[in-house]
């Protein structure tokens, strides 16, 4: 099968400033691809290249088998949600959605109505009178309404409350079942993990890792901080399975745990524990830790 | 059926269009309607513009108000209504590309199966449509007052001057579009268009008044509008064709340029 998105050496400089450098990427039909990275990593730059808003400095990209520059008709089969969603004018939600529907060769009014109901969006309001989250819903409705083969979503859940985030993830799952391809950017690993098949991570303009989500799930690096009633010694913890970066200062233990917490918890039980803080697995740490470990082991092998 | 972006653009422009329509109508009706007081009082008509220095009068193409043609030229066609129409055209032209680009919504429109070329062309069609409606106002109202107040200007001459007026509007609207195709900032587009409008107006005046610099007026679109004296001489087909070629060339430039550049966020 030919890839839905295919990039080779894709590079974008904004004048002297790097936006994206040498990205090779391939997204297969029907795949949900999560595109993760910190602020300024190059996620939006990648997406804007896919849609021909900006032109690559070097490299090549094809979307749905077409060069974005010339493949205008292919955009009928793409749904796009901007990362910084803005609107202008005093338009009613319904009028704007009708424009998008007409521009894409028609969408049944029923379909727009259904999506609006699903997101509890009032079509008769003017867009400027909507809250940020409700504007985001307008963006999602227009991206999904023509049932595109490919959805390109830049931080789709920003501004949505948790309930609507779940509603959105349901839509992504439904899209996946329907065979649609999804390319979505995010800062949040957890969100991408729930919906994506594969995750790519960009950092400082480079795609540094691409992994299947299943292989990530089993592994979670956590920072753990434990406060004891009495001082402890580091030696009690350094040899435990999965535990590393052990630091002890008086009654406080800080360490990193990779995978199961079991060994650490059993060791802690020897002491009087006052407080235990376990921070969310850090995205880059998990991901990059995994990536570099794997690279090393394959180099050794 | 009209293309989707033309429909949307006309809907977006509707409110502002109605404002300009009312403004231009009121201006034209008040001035054209005031002809009666000069017609009834030839002395007043002969001296009405004496307060304005001769040089300024020549520059603005204003003579005394002793004939209907002089009066219409001085009050309506030479400066005020073109100014209003050019302002409207520049604003609508700036809203075509630079407006949404400034507001950061342009990518939402361009993500649709509308090519850059189609985007510019459909915006141009909507812009011209609005300007045609605005340009009909002076023609209809002046024709009405010309007939009812016996201004004595041949109907064809009113039509010729009004067509030139419309084309001047289209010229500067398309200029705003052409500037937006290079820089997607509304303020830059409005300032550049305004400066070029003022500059070319002055160019024509200097060309007319300063001996030896006559060639300058050929560089000004205003020369092809009033240089042929349409209210007295009627249609000057060659000049009107030039007034159509100018926006056509700028439209072609806008398409080519907008196809080439990055759209900013
Ligand atoms: N129009 C521009 N002009 C100059 N530099 C830009 C422009 N757009 C982006 N950049 C730079 O390119 C880099 C990548 O930006 P990009 O917007 O792609 O990041 P991002 O991953 O989407 O970040 P975020 O998570 O904050 O949305 C950044 O260093 C940014 O400063
Ligand atoms: Mg971004």
Coordinates of C-alpha atoms and ligand atoms in Angstrom, one line a residue:
Chain A
X1 CA 0.0 0.0 0.0
X2 CA 1.3 3.5 -0.8
X3 CA 1.7 5.8 2.2
X4 CA -0.8 8.6 2.9
X5 CA 1.9 10.9 4.0
X6 CA 5.5 10.5 2.8
X7 CA 8.3 12.9 3.6
X8 CA 11.9 12.7 2.6
X9 CA 14.5 15.1 4.0
X10 CA 11.8 17.6 4.6
X11 CA 13.4 20.8 5.8
X12 CA 12.0 24.3 6.4
X13 CA 14.0 27.4 7.4
X14 CA 12.2 30.6 8.2
X15 CA 15.0 32.9 6.9
X16 CA 18.0 31.8 9.1
X17 CA 15.7 30.2 11.7
X18 CA 15.2 26.5 11.7
X19 CA 11.7 25.3 11.7
X20 CA 12.2 21.7 10.6
X21 CA 15.3 19.7 9.5
X22 CA 15.7 16.5 7.5
X23 CA 12.5 14.8 8.5
X24 CA 11.7 11.4 7.0
X25 CA 8.3 10.2 7.7
X26 CA 5.8 7.7 6.4
X27 CA 2.2 7.3 7.5
X28 CA 0.3 4.3 6.2
X29 CA -3.4 4.3 5.2
X30 CA -5.7 3.8 8.2
X31 CA -3.0 4.6 10.7
X32 CA -3.4 7.0 13.6
X33 CA -0.1 8.8 14.0
X34 CA 0.6 10.9 17.0
X35 CA 3.1 13.7 16.5
X36 CA 4.6 14.8 19.8
X37 CA 7.0 17.4 20.9
X38 CA 7.6 20.4 23.1
X39 CA 6.8 24.0 22.2
X40 CA 8.7 25.2 19.1
X41 CA 9.7 21.7 18.1
X42 CA 8.4 21.9 14.6
X43 CA 5.0 20.2 14.7
X44 CA 3.0 23.1 13.3
X45 CA 5.7 23.6 10.7
X46 CA 5.4 20.0 9.5
X47 CA 1.6 20.3 9.3
X48 CA 1.8 23.6 7.4
X49 CA 4.2 22.0 4.9
X50 CA 1.7 19.1 4.4
X51 CA -1.0 21.5 3.4
X52 CA 1.1 23.8 1.2
X53 CA 0.7 26.9 3.4
X54 CA 4.5 27.1 3.4
X55 CA 7.0 25.6 1.0
X56 CA 9.9 23.4 2.0
X57 CA 13.5 24.8 1.9
X58 CA 14.6 21.3 0.9
X59 CA 13.2 17.8 0.7
X60 CA 10.1 16.4 -0.6
X61 CA 6.6 15.6 0.7
X62 CA 3.6 13.9 -0.7
X63 CA 0.1 13.8 0.8
X64 CA -2.5 11.3 -0.6
X65 CA 0.0 10.6 -3.4
X66 CA 0.1 14.2 -4.5
X67 CA 2.6 17.0 -4.2
X68 CA 0.7 19.5 -1.8
X69 CA 1.7 22.3 -4.1
X70 CA -0.2 21.0 -7.1
X71 CA -2.7 18.5 -5.5
X72 CA -5.4 21.0 -4.8
X73 CA -8.2 18.5 -5.6
X74 CA -6.8 16.1 -3.0
X75 CA -7.6 18.7 -0.3
X76 CA -11.3 17.6 -0.7
X77 CA -10.1 14.4 1.0
X78 CA -8.3 16.1 3.9
X79 CA -9.7 17.5 7.1
X80 CA -7.6 20.1 8.8
X81 CA -7.7 21.6 12.2
X82 CA -5.3 24.5 12.8
X83 CA -3.2 24.6 16.0
X84 CA -4.1 28.2 16.6
X85 CA -7.7 28.3 15.6
X86 CA -9.0 31.8 14.7
X87 CA -12.1 33.1 13.0
X88 CA -12.9 36.5 11.6
X89 CA -16.1 38.5 11.1
X90 CA -19.6 38.2 12.5
X91 CA -20.4 35.0 10.7
X92 CA -22.9 32.5 12.1
X93 CA -21.4 29.0 12.8
X94 CA -23.9 27.5 10.3
X95 CA -22.8 30.0 7.5
X96 CA -19.1 29.2 7.9
X97 CA -19.7 25.4 7.9
X98 CA -21.9 25.8 4.8
X99 CA -19.0 27.6 3.1
X100 CA -16.7 24.7 4.0
X101 CA -19.2 22.2 2.8
X102 CA -19.7 23.9 -0.5
X103 CA -16.0 24.4 -1.1
X104 CA -15.5 20.7 -0.6
X105 CA -18.2 19.7 -3.0
X106 CA -21.1 19.4 -0.6
X107 CA -21.8 17.7 2.8
X108 CA -25.3 16.6 3.9
X109 CA -26.9 19.1 6.3
X110 CA -27.8 16.1 8.4
X111 CA -24.2 15.3 9.0
X112 CA -23.3 18.8 10.2
X113 CA -26.4 18.7 12.4
X114 CA -25.3 15.4 13.9
X115 CA -21.8 16.5 14.6
X116 CA -23.1 19.8 16.2
X117 CA -25.4 17.8 18.5
X118 CA -22.6 15.5 19.4
X119 CA -20.4 18.4 20.5
X120 CA -23.4 20.4 21.9
X121 CA -22.6 23.2 19.5
X122 CA -25.3 25.9 18.7
X123 CA -25.1 26.5 14.9
X124 CA -27.2 29.7 15.1
X125 CA -24.7 31.6 17.3
X126 CA -22.1 33.9 15.8
X127 CA -18.7 32.5 16.0
X128 CA -17.2 35.5 17.8
X129 CA -19.7 35.0 20.6
X130 CA -18.4 31.5 21.4
X131 CA -16.0 30.6 24.1
X132 CA -12.6 29.2 23.3
X133 CA -13.6 25.6 23.7
X134 CA -16.8 26.1 21.6
X135 CA -14.7 27.6 18.9
X136 CA -12.5 24.6 19.0
X137 CA -15.6 22.5 18.5
X138 CA -16.4 24.5 15.3
X139 CA -12.9 23.6 14.1
X140 CA -13.4 19.9 14.9
X141 CA -16.8 19.8 13.1
X142 CA -15.4 21.4 10.0
X143 CA -12.4 19.0 10.0
X144 CA -14.6 15.9 10.4
X145 CA -17.7 16.8 8.5
X146 CA -16.8 15.7 5.0
X147 CA -15.5 12.3 6.2
X148 CA -12.1 12.9 4.8
X149 CA -9.6 10.1 4.1
X150 CA -6.9 12.0 6.0
X151 CA -7.3 14.1 9.1
X152 CA -4.5 16.5 9.9
X153 CA -5.1 17.9 13.4
X154 CA -2.8 20.3 15.2
X155 CA -3.3 20.0 18.9
X156 CA -6.9 19.0 18.6
X157 CA -7.8 18.9 22.2
X158 CA -6.4 22.3 23.3
X159 CA -9.2 24.2 25.0
X160 CA -11.6 21.3 25.3
X161 CA -12.9 20.2 28.7
X162 CA -12.1 16.6 29.8
X163 CA -15.6 15.4 28.7
X164 CA -15.1 16.9 25.2
X165 CA -11.6 15.5 25.0
X166 CA -13.1 12.1 25.5
X167 CA -15.7 12.8 22.9
X168 CA -12.9 13.8 20.5
X169 CA -10.9 10.6 21.2
X170 CA -14.0 8.6 20.5
X171 CA -14.3 10.4 17.2
X172 CA -10.7 9.5 16.4
X173 CA -11.3 5.9 17.2
X174 CA -14.4 5.9 15.0
X175 CA -12.4 7.5 12.2
X176 CA -9.8 4.7 12.6
X177 CA -12.4 2.0 12.5
X178 CA -13.8 3.7 9.3
X179 CA -10.4 3.4 7.8
X180 CA -9.5 7.1 7.9
X181 CA -5.9 8.1 8.5
X182 CA -5.2 10.5 11.3
X183 CA -2.1 12.7 11.8
X184 CA -2.4 14.6 15.1
X185 CA 0.1 16.7 17.0
X186 CA 0.1 17.0 20.8
X187 CA 2.1 17.8 23.8
X188 CA 0.5 15.1 25.9
X189 CA 1.7 11.6 25.6
X190 CA -1.3 10.1 27.5
X191 CA -3.8 11.6 25.0
X192 CA -1.8 10.3 22.0
X193 CA -1.4 6.9 23.6
X194 CA -5.1 6.5 23.9
X195 CA -5.8 7.0 20.3
X196 CA -2.6 6.4 18.2
X197 CA -1.0 3.4 16.6
X198 CA 2.4 5.0 16.3
X199 CA 4.0 8.0 17.9
X200 CA 6.7 10.2 16.5
X201 CA 8.6 12.7 18.6
X202 CA 10.1 15.9 17.3
X203 CA 12.6 18.0 19.1
X204 CA 14.4 21.1 17.9
X205 CA 13.2 20.5 14.3
X206 CA 14.2 16.9 14.1
X207 CA 12.1 13.7 14.2
X208 CA 14.1 11.9 16.9
X209 CA 12.0 8.8 17.3
X210 CA 9.1 6.9 15.9
X211 CA 7.6 4.0 17.9
X212 CA 4.5 1.8 18.1
X213 CA 2.3 2.7 21.0
X214 CA 2.1 -0.9 22.3
X215 CA 5.8 -1.0 22.9
X216 CA 5.7 2.2 24.8
X217 CA 2.8 1.2 27.0
X218 CA 4.6 -1.5 28.9
X219 CA 7.3 1.0 30.0
X220 CA 6.8 4.0 32.0
X221 CA 9.6 5.9 33.7
X222 CA 8.4 7.6 36.9
X223 CA 10.1 10.0 39.2
X224 CA 9.4 9.0 42.8
X225 CA 9.9 11.0 45.9
X226 CA 9.5 9.4 49.4
X227 CA 9.5 11.2 52.7
X228 CA 10.3 9.0 55.8
X229 CA 9.8 9.6 59.5
X230 CA 13.6 8.9 60.1
X231 CA 16.7 9.3 58.0
X232 CA 17.5 6.5 55.5
X233 CA 20.6 5.4 53.5
X234 CA 20.8 5.2 49.8
X235 CA 22.3 1.7 49.9
X236 CA 18.9 0.3 50.9
X237 CA 17.5 1.3 47.4
X238 CA 20.3 1.3 44.8
X239 CA 20.2 -2.3 44.0
X240 CA 16.4 -2.6 43.6
X241 CA 15.0 -3.8 40.3
X242 CA 14.1 -0.9 37.9
X243 CA 15.3 1.8 40.4
X244 CA 18.0 4.3 39.3
X245 CA 19.2 7.8 40.0
X246 CA 18.9 7.3 43.7
X247 CA 19.5 10.4 45.8
X248 CA 19.0 10.5 49.6
X249 CA 19.0 13.6 51.7
X250 CA 18.2 12.9 55.3
X251 CA 14.7 11.7 55.4
X252 CA 14.0 12.2 51.7
X253 CA 14.6 9.7 48.9
X254 CA 14.4 10.7 45.2
X255 CA 14.7 8.1 42.5
X256 CA 13.6 7.1 39.0
X257 CA 11.6 3.9 38.6
X258 CA 11.4 2.2 35.3
X259 CA 8.4 -0.2 34.9
X260 CA 6.9 -1.9 37.9
X261 CA 6.9 -0.2 41.3
X262 CA 6.7 -3.4 43.2
X263 CA 10.4 -3.8 44.3
X264 CA 10.6 -0.3 45.5
X265 CA 7.3 -0.4 47.4
X266 CA 8.4 -3.6 49.2
X267 CA 11.7 -2.0 50.2
X268 CA 9.9 1.1 51.4
X269 CA 7.7 -1.0 53.7
X270 CA 10.8 -1.5 56.0
X271 CA 10.5 2.1 57.0
X272 CA 7.9 4.5 58.2
X273 CA 6.6 6.3 55.1
X274 CA 5.2 9.8 55.7
X275 CA 4.6 10.8 52.1
X276 CA 5.0 9.4 48.7
X277 CA 4.9 11.4 45.5
X278 CA 5.0 9.8 42.1
X279 CA 5.2 12.1 39.1
X280 CA 3.5 11.4 35.8
X281 CA 5.9 9.6 33.5
X282 CA 7.8 12.4 31.7
X283 CA 7.1 12.3 28.0
X284 CA 10.6 12.8 26.7
X285 CA 12.2 10.7 29.3
X286 CA 10.0 7.7 28.6
X287 CA 10.2 8.1 25.0
X288 CA 13.8 9.0 24.5
X289 CA 14.9 6.6 27.3
X290 CA 13.2 3.9 25.4
X291 CA 14.6 5.0 22.1
X292 CA 18.2 5.4 23.1
X293 CA 18.2 2.2 25.2
X294 CA 17.0 0.3 22.2
X295 CA 19.6 1.9 19.9
X296 CA 22.3 0.9 22.3
X297 CA 21.2 -2.6 22.7
X298 CA 20.9 -3.0 18.9
X299 CA 24.3 -1.6 18.5
X300 CA 25.7 -4.0 21.1
X301 CA 23.9 -6.9 19.4
Chain B
X1 CA -24.3 29.2 -9.2
X2 CA -21.4 31.4 -7.9
X3 CA -18.2 29.7 -6.6
X4 CA -18.3 29.1 -2.8
X5 CA -15.6 31.7 -1.9
X6 CA -17.3 34.4 -4.0
X7 CA -20.6 33.8 -2.0
X8 CA -18.8 33.8 1.3
X9 CA -16.8 36.9 0.4
X10 CA -19.9 38.8 -0.6
X11 CA -21.6 37.8 2.6
X12 CA -18.6 39.0 4.6
X13 CA -18.5 42.3 2.7
X14 CA -22.2 42.9 3.0
X15 CA -22.3 45.0 6.1
X16 CA -19.5 47.3 5.0
X17 CA -20.9 47.5 1.5
X18 CA -24.2 48.8 2.8
X19 CA -22.4 51.5 4.8
X20 CA -20.4 52.7 1.8
X21 CA -23.5 52.5 -0.4
X22 CA -25.4 54.8 2.0
X23 CA -22.5 57.1 2.4
X24 CA -21.8 57.5 -1.4
X25 CA -25.5 57.8 -2.1
X26 CA -26.0 60.6 0.4
X27 CA -22.9 62.5 -0.8
X28 CA -23.9 62.3 -4.5
X29 CA -27.6 63.1 -3.8
X30 CA -26.8 66.1 -1.7
X31 CA -24.3 67.6 -4.2
X32 CA -26.2 66.8 -7.4
X33 CA -29.4 67.9 -5.8
X34 CA -27.8 71.3 -4.9
X35 CA -27.4 72.2 -8.6
X36 CA -30.8 73.9 -8.5
X37 CA -29.4 76.8 -6.5
X38 CA -26.6 77.5 -8.9
X39 CA -28.8 77.0 -12.0
X40 CA -31.2 79.6 -10.6
X41 CA -28.4 82.0 -9.8
X42 CA -25.8 82.4 -12.5
X43 CA -23.8 85.0 -10.5
X44 CA -23.4 82.6 -7.6
X45 CA -22.5 79.9 -10.0
X46 CA -19.8 82.0 -11.7
X47 CA -18.2 82.9 -8.4
X48 CA -18.9 79.8 -6.3
X49 CA -15.3 78.6 -6.6
X50 CA -13.5 81.9 -6.4
X51 CA -12.6 81.3 -2.8
X52 CA -10.4 78.5 -4.0
X53 CA -7.0 79.6 -5.3
X54 CA -6.7 79.1 -9.1
X55 CA -3.8 76.7 -8.7
X56 CA -5.8 74.4 -6.4
X57 CA -8.8 74.6 -8.7
X58 CA -6.7 73.6 -11.7
X59 CA -5.1 70.8 -9.7
X60 CA -8.5 69.4 -8.7
X61 CA -10.1 70.0 -12.1
X62 CA -12.6 72.4 -10.7
X63 CA -13.9 75.3 -12.8
X64 CA -16.8 77.6 -12.1
X65 CA -20.2 76.2 -11.7
X66 CA -21.8 77.9 -14.7
X67 CA -22.6 74.6 -16.5
X68 CA -23.9 71.3 -15.3
X69 CA -20.8 69.5 -16.5
X70 CA -18.5 71.9 -14.6
X71 CA -20.6 71.5 -11.5
X72 CA -20.7 67.7 -11.6
X73 CA -17.0 67.6 -12.3
X74 CA -16.1 70.0 -9.5
X75 CA -18.3 68.5 -6.8
X76 CA -18.6 64.8 -7.6
X77 CA -16.2 63.4 -10.3
X78 CA -13.0 65.2 -9.8
X79 CA -12.1 64.3 -6.3
X80 CA -14.6 63.5 -3.6
X81 CA -16.5 60.5 -5.0
X82 CA -13.3 58.9 -6.4
X83 CA -11.8 59.3 -3.0
X84 CA -14.7 57.6 -1.3
X85 CA -14.7 54.8 -3.9
X86 CA -10.9 54.3 -3.7
X87 CA -11.1 54.1 0.1
X88 CA -13.9 51.5 -0.1
X89 CA -11.9 49.6 -2.8
X90 CA -8.7 49.6 -0.8
X91 CA -10.5 48.4 2.3
X92 CA -12.3 45.5 0.5
X93 CA -9.0 44.7 -1.3
X94 CA -7.1 44.6 1.9
X95 CA -9.7 42.2 3.4
X96 CA -9.3 39.8 0.5
X97 CA -5.9 38.3 1.6
X98 CA -4.3 40.5 4.2
X99 CA -7.4 40.6 6.4
X100 CA -7.7 36.9 7.1
X101 CA -3.9 36.5 7.1
X102 CA -3.6 39.1 9.8
X103 CA -6.5 37.4 11.7
X104 CA -4.7 34.1 11.2
X105 CA -7.6 32.4 9.5
X106 CA -6.2 32.2 6.0
X107 CA -4.9 28.7 6.4
X108 CA -8.4 27.5 7.3
X109 CA -9.7 28.8 4.0
X110 CA -6.7 27.5 2.0
X111 CA -7.0 24.0 3.4
X112 CA -10.0 23.6 1.2
X113 CA -9.8 22.5 -2.5
X114 CA -9.4 26.1 -3.6
X115 CA -6.1 26.8 -5.3
X116 CA -4.1 30.0 -4.6
X117 CA -5.1 31.2 -8.0
X118 CA -8.7 30.5 -7.5
X119 CA -8.5 32.2 -4.1
X120 CA -7.2 35.4 -5.7
X121 CA -9.6 35.2 -8.6
X122 CA -12.7 34.6 -6.5
X123 CA -11.8 37.4 -4.1
X124 CA -11.3 39.7 -7.2
X125 CA -14.7 38.7 -8.5
X126 CA -16.4 39.5 -5.2
X127 CA -14.5 42.8 -4.8
X128 CA -15.4 43.9 -8.3
X129 CA -19.0 42.9 -7.7
X130 CA -19.2 45.1 -4.7
X131 CA -17.5 48.0 -6.5
X132 CA -19.9 47.7 -9.4
X133 CA -22.8 48.1 -7.1
X134 CA -21.1 51.1 -5.4
X135 CA -20.2 52.5 -8.8
X136 CA -23.8 52.2 -10.1
X137 CA -24.9 54.7 -7.4
X138 CA -23.2 57.9 -8.9
X139 CA -24.3 56.9 -12.3
X140 CA -28.0 56.4 -11.4
X141 CA -28.3 59.4 -9.1
X142 CA -26.4 61.8 -11.4
X143 CA -28.5 60.6 -14.3
X144 CA -31.6 61.2 -12.3
X145 CA -30.7 64.7 -11.2
X146 CA -29.2 65.5 -14.6
X147 CA -32.6 64.8 -16.2
X148 CA -34.9 66.2 -13.5
X149 CA -32.8 69.4 -12.9
X150 CA -32.0 70.0 -16.5
X151 CA -28.2 70.0 -16.0
X152 CA -27.8 69.6 -19.7
X153 CA -25.1 66.9 -19.7
X154 CA -25.7 64.2 -22.4
X155 CA -26.7 60.9 -20.7
X156 CA -23.9 59.1 -22.5
X157 CA -21.4 61.5 -21.0
X158 CA -22.6 60.8 -17.5
X159 CA -22.3 57.1 -18.2
X160 CA -18.8 57.6 -19.6
X161 CA -17.6 59.5 -16.5
X162 CA -19.3 57.0 -14.1
X163 CA -17.7 54.1 -15.9
X164 CA -14.3 55.7 -15.5
X165 CA -15.0 56.3 -11.9
X166 CA -15.9 52.6 -11.3
X167 CA -12.7 51.5 -13.1
X168 CA -10.6 53.8 -11.0
X169 CA -12.2 52.0 -8.0
X170 CA -11.4 48.6 -9.5
X171 CA -7.8 49.8 -10.2
X172 CA -7.1 50.6 -6.6
X173 CA -9.0 47.6 -5.2
X174 CA -6.9 45.4 -7.4
X175 CA -3.8 47.3 -6.3
X176 CA -4.7 46.4 -2.7
X177 CA -5.0 42.8 -3.7
X178 CA -1.7 42.9 -5.5
X179 CA 0.1 44.4 -2.5
X180 CA -1.6 41.7 -0.3
X181 CA -0.1 39.0 -2.6
X182 CA 3.3 40.2 -1.5
X183 CA 2.8 41.3 2.1
X184 CA -0.1 39.9 4.1
X185 CA -0.5 42.8 6.5
X186 CA -3.6 44.9 6.4
X187 CA -1.8 48.0 7.6
X188 CA 0.9 47.7 5.0
X189 CA -1.7 47.1 2.3
X190 CA -3.8 50.1 3.2
X191 CA -0.8 52.4 3.6
X192 CA 0.8 51.4 0.3
X193 CA -2.4 51.6 -1.6
X194 CA -3.2 55.0 -0.1
X195 CA 0.3 56.3 -0.9
X196 CA 0.1 55.1 -4.5
X197 CA -3.3 56.6 -4.9
X198 CA -2.2 60.0 -3.6
X199 CA 1.1 59.8 -5.5
X200 CA -0.5 59.0 -8.9
X201 CA -3.1 61.7 -8.3
X202 CA -0.3 64.3 -7.8
X203 CA 1.5 62.9 -10.8
X204 CA -1.4 63.7 -13.0
X205 CA -1.8 67.2 -11.5
X206 CA 1.9 67.9 -12.0
X207 CA 1.8 66.5 -15.5
X208 CA -1.0 68.8 -16.4
X209 CA 0.3 72.0 -14.7
X210 CA 4.0 71.9 -15.1
X211 CA 5.3 72.5 -18.5
X212 CA 7.9 70.0 -19.6
X213 CA 6.6 67.4 -17.2
X214 CA 3.5 66.5 -19.3
X215 CA 4.7 63.0 -19.8
X216 CA 4.1 62.3 -16.1
X217 CA 0.4 62.2 -16.5
X218 CA 0.6 59.1 -18.7
X219 CA 1.8 57.3 -15.6
X220 CA -1.3 58.1 -13.6
X221 CA -4.5 56.1 -13.8
X222 CA -6.4 59.3 -13.0
X223 CA -5.3 60.7 -16.4
X224 CA -7.2 57.9 -18.2
X225 CA -10.3 58.7 -16.0
X226 CA -10.6 62.4 -16.4
X227 CA -7.9 63.3 -18.9
X228 CA -10.4 62.7 -21.8
X229 CA -12.9 65.1 -20.2
X230 CA -15.8 62.5 -20.3
X231 CA -18.5 64.9 -19.0
X232 CA -18.0 67.1 -22.0
X233 CA -16.5 64.8 -24.6
X234 CA -18.2 61.5 -23.7
X235 CA -16.6 58.0 -24.0
X236 CA -12.8 57.8 -24.7
X237 CA -12.6 54.2 -25.5
X238 CA -8.8 54.0 -25.6
X239 CA -8.6 55.5 -22.1
X240 CA -11.2 53.2 -20.7
X241 CA -9.4 50.2 -22.1
X242 CA -6.2 51.4 -20.4
X243 CA -8.2 51.6 -17.2
X244 CA -9.2 48.0 -17.6
X245 CA -5.7 46.8 -18.5
X246 CA -4.2 48.3 -15.4
X247 CA -6.3 46.1 -13.0
X248 CA -5.9 43.1 -15.4
X249 CA -2.1 43.3 -15.2
X250 CA -2.2 43.8 -11.4
X251 CA -4.5 40.8 -11.0
X252 CA -2.2 38.6 -13.0
X253 CA 0.7 39.8 -10.8
X254 CA -1.3 39.1 -7.7
X255 CA -2.1 35.5 -8.8
X256 CA 1.5 34.7 -9.7
X257 CA 2.9 36.3 -6.6
X258 CA 0.4 34.7 -4.2
X259 CA 1.0 31.3 -5.7
X260 CA 4.7 31.6 -4.9
X261 CA 4.8 32.8 -1.4
X262 CA 4.4 31.3 2.1
X263 CA 1.3 32.1 4.0
X264 CA 2.2 33.4 7.4
X265 CA 0.8 32.4 10.7
Ligands
LIG1 N1 6.6 32.3 10.7 C1 7.8 32.0 11.4 N2 8.8 32.8 11.3 C2 10.0 32.5 12.0 N3 10.1 31.4 12.7 C3 9.1 30.6 12.9 C4 7.9 30.8 12.2 N4 7.0 29.8 12.5 C5 7.7 29.0 13.3 N5 8.9 29.4 13.5 C6 10.0 28.8 14.4 O1 10.1 27.4 13.9 C7 10.2 26.6 15.1 C8 9.1 25.5 15.0 O2 7.9 26.1 15.3 P1 6.5 25.3 15.3 O3 5.4 26.4 15.3 O4 6.5 24.4 14.1 O5 6.6 24.6 16.6 P2 5.4 23.6 17.3 O6 6.1 22.3 17.5 O7 4.2 23.7 16.6 O8 5.3 24.3 18.7 P3 4.0 24.5 19.7 O9 3.9 23.2 20.5 O10 4.3 25.7 20.5 O11 2.8 24.8 18.8 C9 10.2 27.5 16.3 O12 11.5 27.7 16.7 C10 9.6 28.7 15.8 O13 10.1 29.8 16.5
LIG2 MG1 2.3 24.3 17.0

